[in-house]
Amino acid sequence: MEIVAENLTFTYSAQTKRLAFRALDGVSVDIKEGEFFGIIGRTGSGKTTFVQHLNGLIKVQKDSGRLLIGDYDLTAKKCDYKSLRAKVGMLFQYPEHQLFAETVFDDVAFALRNFAPKLTEKEVTVRVKEALELTGLTFDRVKDKSPFDLSGGQKRRVAIAGVIVAKPEILVLDEPAAGLDPKGKREFLELLQRLHKDFVKTIIIVSHDMNLVAEYCTGAAVFSGGKILAAKTPKEIFSDGELIKESGLDLPLTASLTEGLKKRGVTADNDFTADGFVESVCRALNIGGKTR
């Protein structure tokens, strides 16, 4: 499903002039099906408000632009939000805090019992097992455990299983790697890559981590003051010095190193992924070799 926002505007406390705050101000963006897309910008730039529109957690206000997700027109009065939420899964920052049930099985099965109540218990079990094992957990080992007895990384995987069990076409994650150590972060992002390749068509992440965006995203939108300053590839964004300055973003490490090399007379043009950076430096220094 393609996501198209046209002049989307949203004001908190819109009925109260003194407290009114415009969080989105004429946002227009097109996120194609199949993208691994980043939503980036400083705190308070409108990122979370925007993504909460994508499955109707925040409704499009009257006369405040248009939002289309596949065949769903979220501007329409009679949009089927229940059906939409089965197709657009959302995980908030620290998704393990979304866990609530007595067992892992019941936690993951909750979405099916809400969105697909006609499934038999056998069908629910098959779907729960598939979702847990897609996240790297062993069904028989964890299904009867309390989710609160699991490790932090396992909790996060259960939370993802609880969303993907409904087989969404779009998965939205707000700061997906927050609070994870480097190893846990790498494993979690590798999981998202596998899900994107084999299971979920489109992944959208909100992130302050520019290294993550450079390494994994195919496109990104830069938010600032409720507006989108640019929607481009990570390479185009991190190569634009004026854009980086205006938005107050940090450069990913690879872009900073590329810039440093350029000042010293070494041109290492690359896409700012780790592999792309290493290969460009090898070419620039004429030392050969390839990354794995």
mmCIF file of C-alpha atoms in Angstrom:
data_model
loop_
_atom_site.group_PDB
_atom_site.id
_atom_site.type_symbol
_atom_site.label_atom_id
_atom_site.label_comp_id
_atom_site.label_asym_id
_atom_site.label_seq_id
_atom_site.Cartn_x
_atom_site.Cartn_y
_atom_site.Cartn_z
ATOM 1 C CA MET A 1 0.000 0.000 0.000
ATOM 2 C CA GLU A 2 1.304 3.420 -0.958
ATOM 3 C CA ILE A 3 1.067 6.257 1.573
ATOM 4 C CA VAL A 4 0.218 9.701 0.204
ATOM 5 C CA ALA A 5 -0.091 12.758 2.439
ATOM 6 C CA GLU A 6 -1.187 16.012 0.826
ATOM 7 C CA ASN A 7 -0.940 19.259 2.791
ATOM 8 C CA LEU A 8 -1.628 17.362 6.046
ATOM 9 C CA THR A 9 -2.046 19.699 9.011
ATOM 10 C CA PHE A 10 -2.785 18.930 12.639
ATOM 11 C CA THR A 11 -3.301 21.255 15.608
ATOM 12 C CA TYR A 12 -3.409 20.084 19.210
ATOM 13 C CA SER A 13 -6.039 21.839 21.385
ATOM 14 C CA ALA A 14 -7.393 23.416 18.222
ATOM 15 C CA GLN A 15 -10.520 24.667 19.994
ATOM 16 C CA THR A 16 -8.504 26.660 22.521
ATOM 17 C CA LYS A 17 -6.635 29.617 21.028
ATOM 18 C CA ARG A 18 -4.343 30.036 24.021
ATOM 19 C CA LEU A 19 -3.233 26.384 24.059
ATOM 20 C CA ALA A 20 -3.415 25.594 20.334
ATOM 21 C CA PHE A 21 -0.229 24.121 18.907
ATOM 22 C CA ARG A 22 0.266 23.271 15.236
ATOM 23 C CA ALA A 23 2.259 20.019 15.187
ATOM 24 C CA LEU A 24 1.930 19.397 11.442
ATOM 25 C CA ASP A 25 1.887 22.247 8.972
ATOM 26 C CA GLY A 26 1.170 21.312 5.371
ATOM 27 C CA VAL A 27 2.974 17.966 5.252
ATOM 28 C CA SER A 28 3.112 16.337 1.819
ATOM 29 C CA VAL A 29 4.980 13.093 1.227
ATOM 30 C CA ASP A 30 4.674 9.947 -0.892
ATOM 31 C CA ILE A 31 5.965 6.696 0.624
ATOM 32 C CA LYS A 32 5.987 3.954 -1.986
ATOM 33 C CA GLU A 33 5.068 0.355 -1.205
ATOM 34 C CA GLY A 34 8.189 -1.662 -0.426
ATOM 35 C CA GLU A 35 10.245 1.110 1.147
ATOM 36 C CA PHE A 36 12.241 0.944 4.373
ATOM 37 C CA PHE A 37 11.528 4.581 5.171
ATOM 38 C CA GLY A 38 12.926 6.864 7.858
ATOM 39 C CA ILE A 39 11.099 9.719 9.586
ATOM 40 C CA ILE A 40 13.808 11.963 11.024
ATOM 41 C CA GLY A 41 14.154 15.330 12.723
ATOM 42 C CA ARG A 42 14.636 16.950 16.095
ATOM 43 C CA THR A 43 12.369 16.340 19.096
ATOM 44 C CA GLY A 44 9.111 18.225 18.613
ATOM 45 C CA SER A 45 9.417 18.373 14.829
ATOM 46 C CA GLY A 46 6.147 16.499 14.208
ATOM 47 C CA LYS A 47 7.489 12.990 13.516
ATOM 48 C CA THR A 48 5.392 11.051 16.025
ATOM 49 C CA THR A 49 2.253 13.082 15.311
ATOM 50 C CA PHE A 50 2.618 12.183 11.640
ATOM 51 C CA VAL A 51 3.082 8.445 12.099
ATOM 52 C CA GLN A 52 0.201 8.267 14.580
ATOM 53 C CA HIS A 53 -2.029 9.401 11.723
ATOM 54 C CA LEU A 54 -1.063 6.352 9.695
ATOM 55 C CA ASN A 55 -3.335 3.920 11.527
ATOM 56 C CA GLY A 56 -5.843 6.405 12.874
ATOM 57 C CA LEU A 57 -4.493 6.847 16.386
ATOM 58 C CA ILE A 58 -4.761 10.519 15.488
ATOM 59 C CA LYS A 59 -7.598 11.356 13.105
ATOM 60 C CA VAL A 60 -7.229 13.749 10.187
ATOM 61 C CA GLN A 61 -8.835 17.020 11.202
ATOM 62 C CA LYS A 62 -11.516 18.623 9.067
ATOM 63 C CA ASP A 63 -10.181 20.749 6.199
ATOM 64 C CA SER A 64 -6.606 19.849 7.170
ATOM 65 C CA GLY A 65 -5.323 18.112 4.071
ATOM 66 C CA ARG A 66 -5.626 14.562 2.822
ATOM 67 C CA LEU A 67 -4.141 11.199 3.758
ATOM 68 C CA LEU A 68 -4.427 8.073 1.619
ATOM 69 C CA ILE A 69 -3.070 4.651 2.590
ATOM 70 C CA GLY A 70 -3.670 2.228 -0.228
ATOM 71 C CA ASP A 71 -7.431 2.256 -0.804
ATOM 72 C CA TYR A 72 -8.114 3.843 2.587
ATOM 73 C CA ASP A 73 -8.985 7.533 2.560
ATOM 74 C CA LEU A 74 -8.393 8.675 6.131
ATOM 75 C CA THR A 75 -10.003 12.004 5.301
ATOM 76 C CA ALA A 76 -13.347 10.289 4.707
ATOM 77 C CA LYS A 77 -15.917 10.295 7.486
ATOM 78 C CA LYS A 78 -16.515 6.538 7.247
ATOM 79 C CA CYS A 79 -12.959 5.195 7.017
ATOM 80 C CA ASP A 80 -12.803 1.591 8.281
ATOM 81 C CA TYR A 81 -10.159 2.092 10.973
ATOM 82 C CA LYS A 82 -10.417 -1.434 12.362
ATOM 83 C CA SER A 83 -9.566 -2.903 8.969
ATOM 84 C CA LEU A 84 -6.827 -0.300 8.471
ATOM 85 C CA ARG A 85 -5.179 -1.144 11.797
ATOM 86 C CA ALA A 86 -4.897 -4.782 10.789
ATOM 87 C CA LYS A 87 -2.894 -3.633 7.758
ATOM 88 C CA VAL A 88 -0.829 -0.896 9.440
ATOM 89 C CA GLY A 89 0.866 -2.260 12.551
ATOM 90 C CA MET A 90 2.402 0.171 15.024
ATOM 91 C CA LEU A 91 5.073 -0.276 17.686
ATOM 92 C CA PHE A 92 5.831 2.577 20.032
ATOM 93 C CA GLN A 93 9.135 3.470 21.640
ATOM 94 C CA TYR A 94 10.039 0.697 24.116
ATOM 95 C CA PRO A 95 7.449 -1.665 22.584
ATOM 96 C CA GLU A 96 7.918 -4.142 25.437
ATOM 97 C CA HIS A 97 5.776 -1.721 27.471
ATOM 98 C CA GLN A 98 2.862 -2.724 25.216
ATOM 99 C CA LEU A 99 2.851 -6.234 26.706
ATOM 100 C CA PHE A 100 -0.037 -6.932 29.050
ATOM 101 C CA ALA A 101 -1.287 -10.544 28.992
ATOM 102 C CA GLU A 102 -0.537 -13.385 31.415
ATOM 103 C CA THR A 103 1.234 -15.495 28.787
ATOM 104 C CA VAL A 104 3.247 -14.836 25.654
ATOM 105 C CA PHE A 105 0.704 -16.826 23.648
ATOM 106 C CA ASP A 106 -2.227 -14.680 24.796
ATOM 107 C CA ASP A 107 -0.287 -11.486 24.191
ATOM 108 C CA VAL A 108 0.552 -12.385 20.599
ATOM 109 C CA ALA A 109 -2.911 -13.855 19.934
ATOM 110 C CA PHE A 110 -4.693 -10.681 21.068
ATOM 111 C CA ALA A 111 -4.525 -8.982 17.653
ATOM 112 C CA LEU A 112 -5.986 -12.040 15.916
ATOM 113 C CA ARG A 113 -8.862 -12.256 18.355
ATOM 114 C CA ASN A 114 -9.531 -8.579 17.721
ATOM 115 C CA PHE A 115 -9.015 -8.383 13.948
ATOM 116 C CA ALA A 116 -9.837 -11.965 12.865
ATOM 117 C CA PRO A 117 -12.410 -13.324 15.340
ATOM 118 C CA LYS A 118 -13.596 -16.033 12.916
ATOM 119 C CA LEU A 119 -10.293 -17.924 13.087
ATOM 120 C CA THR A 120 -10.444 -21.261 14.882
ATOM 121 C CA GLU A 121 -8.220 -21.829 17.909
ATOM 122 C CA LYS A 122 -6.081 -24.149 15.794
ATOM 123 C CA GLU A 123 -5.621 -21.419 13.183
ATOM 124 C CA VAL A 124 -4.758 -18.896 15.904
ATOM 125 C CA THR A 125 -2.105 -21.271 17.275
ATOM 126 C CA VAL A 126 -0.549 -21.721 13.824
ATOM 127 C CA ARG A 127 -0.401 -17.948 13.289
ATOM 128 C CA VAL A 128 1.027 -17.238 16.759
ATOM 129 C CA LYS A 129 3.702 -19.904 16.284
ATOM 130 C CA GLU A 130 4.650 -18.462 12.898
ATOM 131 C CA ALA A 131 4.899 -14.900 14.269
ATOM 132 C CA LEU A 132 7.025 -15.888 17.266
ATOM 133 C CA GLU A 133 9.396 -17.983 15.194
ATOM 134 C CA LEU A 134 9.749 -15.221 12.598
ATOM 135 C CA THR A 135 11.121 -13.035 15.387
ATOM 136 C CA GLY A 136 13.602 -15.740 16.397
ATOM 137 C CA LEU A 137 11.792 -17.109 19.455
ATOM 138 C CA THR A 138 11.030 -20.804 19.990
ATOM 139 C CA PHE A 139 7.278 -21.256 20.305
ATOM 140 C CA ASP A 140 7.303 -24.197 22.741
ATOM 141 C CA ARG A 141 9.831 -22.491 25.027
ATOM 142 C CA VAL A 142 8.059 -19.166 25.424
ATOM 143 C CA LYS A 143 4.341 -19.619 24.695
ATOM 144 C CA ASP A 144 3.327 -20.379 28.289
ATOM 145 C CA LYS A 145 5.720 -17.963 29.975
ATOM 146 C CA SER A 146 4.728 -14.598 31.359
ATOM 147 C CA PRO A 147 6.088 -11.964 28.967
ATOM 148 C CA PHE A 148 7.365 -10.098 32.005
ATOM 149 C CA ASP A 149 9.730 -12.962 32.850
ATOM 150 C CA LEU A 150 11.590 -12.613 29.548
ATOM 151 C CA SER A 151 14.734 -10.617 28.828
ATOM 152 C CA GLY A 152 14.426 -7.121 27.386
ATOM 153 C CA GLY A 153 15.322 -8.296 23.894
ATOM 154 C CA GLN A 154 12.850 -11.182 24.079
ATOM 155 C CA LYS A 155 10.086 -8.835 25.252
ATOM 156 C CA ARG A 156 10.700 -6.609 22.260
ATOM 157 C CA ARG A 157 10.473 -9.610 19.927
ATOM 158 C CA VAL A 158 7.201 -10.709 21.527
ATOM 159 C CA ALA A 159 5.853 -7.184 21.032
ATOM 160 C CA ILE A 160 6.744 -7.339 17.336
ATOM 161 C CA ALA A 161 5.180 -10.803 17.039
ATOM 162 C CA GLY A 162 2.005 -9.348 18.523
ATOM 163 C CA VAL A 163 1.836 -6.879 15.641
ATOM 164 C CA ILE A 164 2.992 -8.994 12.698
ATOM 165 C CA VAL A 165 0.687 -11.881 13.656
ATOM 166 C CA ALA A 166 -2.091 -9.918 11.919
ATOM 167 C CA LYS A 167 0.079 -9.895 8.766
ATOM 168 C CA PRO A 168 0.178 -6.117 8.272
ATOM 169 C CA GLU A 169 1.368 -4.664 4.990
ATOM 170 C CA ILE A 170 2.981 -1.707 6.758
ATOM 171 C CA LEU A 171 4.940 -1.780 10.019
ATOM 172 C CA VAL A 172 5.565 1.546 11.796
ATOM 173 C CA LEU A 173 8.131 1.727 14.607
ATOM 174 C CA ASP A 174 8.907 4.731 16.813
ATOM 175 C CA GLU A 175 12.600 4.656 17.878
ATOM 176 C CA PRO A 176 12.814 0.860 17.424
ATOM 177 C CA ALA A 177 16.352 0.479 18.804
ATOM 178 C CA ALA A 178 15.948 2.720 21.859
ATOM 179 C CA GLY A 179 17.470 1.293 25.029
ATOM 180 C CA LEU A 180 19.231 -1.635 23.345
ATOM 181 C CA ASP A 181 22.947 -2.318 23.720
ATOM 182 C CA PRO A 182 24.985 -2.417 20.471
ATOM 183 C CA LYS A 183 24.621 -6.187 20.052
ATOM 184 C CA GLY A 184 20.898 -6.119 20.791
ATOM 185 C CA LYS A 185 20.428 -3.165 18.445
ATOM 186 C CA ARG A 186 22.215 -4.935 15.591
ATOM 187 C CA GLU A 187 20.212 -8.135 16.089
ATOM 188 C CA PHE A 188 16.948 -6.216 16.267
ATOM 189 C CA LEU A 189 17.646 -4.302 13.063
ATOM 190 C CA GLU A 190 18.685 -7.500 11.297
ATOM 191 C CA LEU A 191 15.304 -8.899 12.349
ATOM 192 C CA LEU A 192 13.561 -5.897 10.791
ATOM 193 C CA GLN A 193 15.518 -6.459 7.579
ATOM 194 C CA ARG A 194 14.387 -10.090 7.453
ATOM 195 C CA LEU A 195 10.777 -9.105 8.078
ATOM 196 C CA HIS A 196 11.000 -6.474 5.349
ATOM 197 C CA LYS A 197 12.437 -8.957 2.888
ATOM 198 C CA ASP A 198 10.049 -11.838 3.528
ATOM 199 C CA PHE A 199 6.982 -10.691 5.455
ATOM 200 C CA VAL A 200 6.125 -6.972 5.716
ATOM 201 C CA LYS A 201 6.047 -4.967 2.493
ATOM 202 C CA THR A 202 6.790 -1.537 3.950
ATOM 203 C CA ILE A 203 8.616 -0.527 7.134
ATOM 204 C CA ILE A 204 8.618 3.017 8.501
ATOM 205 C CA ILE A 205 10.852 3.989 11.401
ATOM 206 C CA VAL A 206 11.005 7.169 13.454
ATOM 207 C CA SER A 207 14.572 7.617 14.613
ATOM 208 C CA HIS A 208 17.130 10.059 16.010
ATOM 209 C CA ASP A 209 19.888 7.606 15.044
ATOM 210 C CA MET A 210 21.300 8.793 11.730
ATOM 211 C CA ASN A 211 23.649 5.798 11.545
ATOM 212 C CA LEU A 212 20.601 3.544 11.525
ATOM 213 C CA VAL A 213 18.903 5.619 8.817
ATOM 214 C CA ALA A 214 22.010 5.647 6.609
ATOM 215 C CA GLU A 215 22.529 1.903 6.956
ATOM 216 C CA TYR A 216 19.001 0.568 6.551
ATOM 217 C CA CYS A 217 16.644 3.094 4.960
ATOM 218 C CA THR A 218 15.876 3.403 1.253
ATOM 219 C CA GLY A 219 14.328 6.840 1.735
ATOM 220 C CA ALA A 220 13.648 9.373 4.487
ATOM 221 C CA ALA A 221 11.668 12.528 5.236
ATOM 222 C CA VAL A 222 13.268 15.321 7.260
ATOM 223 C CA PHE A 223 10.798 17.015 9.624
ATOM 224 C CA SER A 224 11.305 20.430 11.188
ATOM 225 C CA GLY A 225 8.722 22.656 12.851
ATOM 226 C CA GLY A 226 5.857 20.485 11.648
ATOM 227 C CA LYS A 227 6.976 20.700 8.021
ATOM 228 C CA ILE A 228 8.925 18.364 5.741
ATOM 229 C CA LEU A 229 12.133 20.022 4.596
ATOM 230 C CA ALA A 230 13.046 17.188 2.234
ATOM 231 C CA ALA A 231 12.082 13.638 1.277
ATOM 232 C CA LYS A 232 15.048 11.964 -0.421
ATOM 233 C CA THR A 233 17.420 9.031 -0.202
ATOM 234 C CA PRO A 234 19.724 9.005 2.856
ATOM 235 C CA LYS A 235 22.693 9.716 0.565
ATOM 236 C CA GLU A 236 21.005 12.828 -0.834
ATOM 237 C CA ILE A 237 19.995 14.034 2.630
ATOM 238 C CA PHE A 238 23.379 13.550 4.282
ATOM 239 C CA SER A 239 25.200 15.081 1.300
ATOM 240 C CA ASP A 240 23.200 18.317 1.639
ATOM 241 C CA GLY A 241 25.093 20.519 4.077
ATOM 242 C CA GLU A 242 22.476 23.289 4.086
ATOM 243 C CA LEU A 243 19.688 20.811 4.828
ATOM 244 C CA ILE A 244 21.643 19.255 7.695
ATOM 245 C CA LYS A 245 22.328 22.705 9.158
ATOM 246 C CA GLU A 246 18.713 23.882 8.808
ATOM 247 C CA SER A 247 17.244 20.718 10.331
ATOM 248 C CA GLY A 248 19.795 20.439 13.151
ATOM 249 C CA LEU A 249 20.502 16.791 12.308
ATOM 250 C CA ASP A 250 23.712 14.985 13.124
ATOM 251 C CA LEU A 251 25.607 13.299 10.322
ATOM 252 C CA PRO A 252 26.011 9.518 10.414
ATOM 253 C CA LEU A 253 29.560 8.454 11.220
ATOM 254 C CA THR A 254 30.213 7.373 7.631
ATOM 255 C CA ALA A 255 29.172 10.797 6.298
ATOM 256 C CA SER A 256 31.356 12.587 8.869
ATOM 257 C CA LEU A 257 34.341 10.437 7.914
ATOM 258 C CA THR A 258 33.673 10.984 4.201
ATOM 259 C CA GLU A 259 33.594 14.731 4.813
ATOM 260 C CA GLY A 260 36.831 14.555 6.814
ATOM 261 C CA LEU A 261 38.574 12.624 4.055
ATOM 262 C CA LYS A 262 37.414 15.131 1.452
ATOM 263 C CA LYS A 263 39.001 17.990 3.423
ATOM 264 C CA ARG A 264 42.262 16.049 3.237
ATOM 265 C CA GLY A 265 42.044 15.566 -0.506
ATOM 266 C CA VAL A 266 40.589 12.036 -0.524
ATOM 267 C CA THR A 267 37.318 11.686 -2.434
ATOM 268 C CA ALA A 268 35.361 8.634 -1.277
ATOM 269 C CA ASP A 269 31.901 8.973 -2.806
ATOM 270 C CA ASN A 270 29.533 6.418 -1.229
ATOM 271 C CA ASP A 271 25.990 5.821 -0.045
ATOM 272 C CA PHE A 272 26.981 6.151 3.652
ATOM 273 C CA THR A 273 26.282 2.530 4.503
ATOM 274 C CA ALA A 274 29.182 0.835 6.301
ATOM 275 C CA ASP A 275 29.983 -1.434 3.352
ATOM 276 C CA GLY A 276 29.646 1.401 0.871
ATOM 277 C CA PHE A 277 32.002 3.602 2.881
ATOM 278 C CA VAL A 278 34.693 0.923 3.267
ATOM 279 C CA GLU A 279 34.587 0.022 -0.423
ATOM 280 C CA SER A 280 34.812 3.688 -1.473
ATOM 281 C CA VAL A 281 37.838 4.261 0.779
ATOM 282 C CA CYS A 282 39.538 1.173 -0.651
ATOM 283 C CA ARG A 283 38.977 2.499 -4.164
ATOM 284 C CA ALA A 284 40.122 6.011 -3.257
ATOM 285 C CA LEU A 285 43.315 4.734 -1.651
ATOM 286 C CA ASN A 286 43.770 2.091 -4.361
ATOM 287 C CA ILE A 287 44.253 -0.677 -1.792
ATOM 288 C CA GLY A 288 41.698 -3.121 -3.183
ATOM 289 C CA GLY A 289 39.675 -5.550 -1.154
ATOM 290 C CA LYS A 290 35.958 -5.993 -0.678
ATOM 291 C CA THR A 291 33.725 -6.130 2.357
ATOM 292 C CA ARG A 292 31.780 -9.229 3.194
#
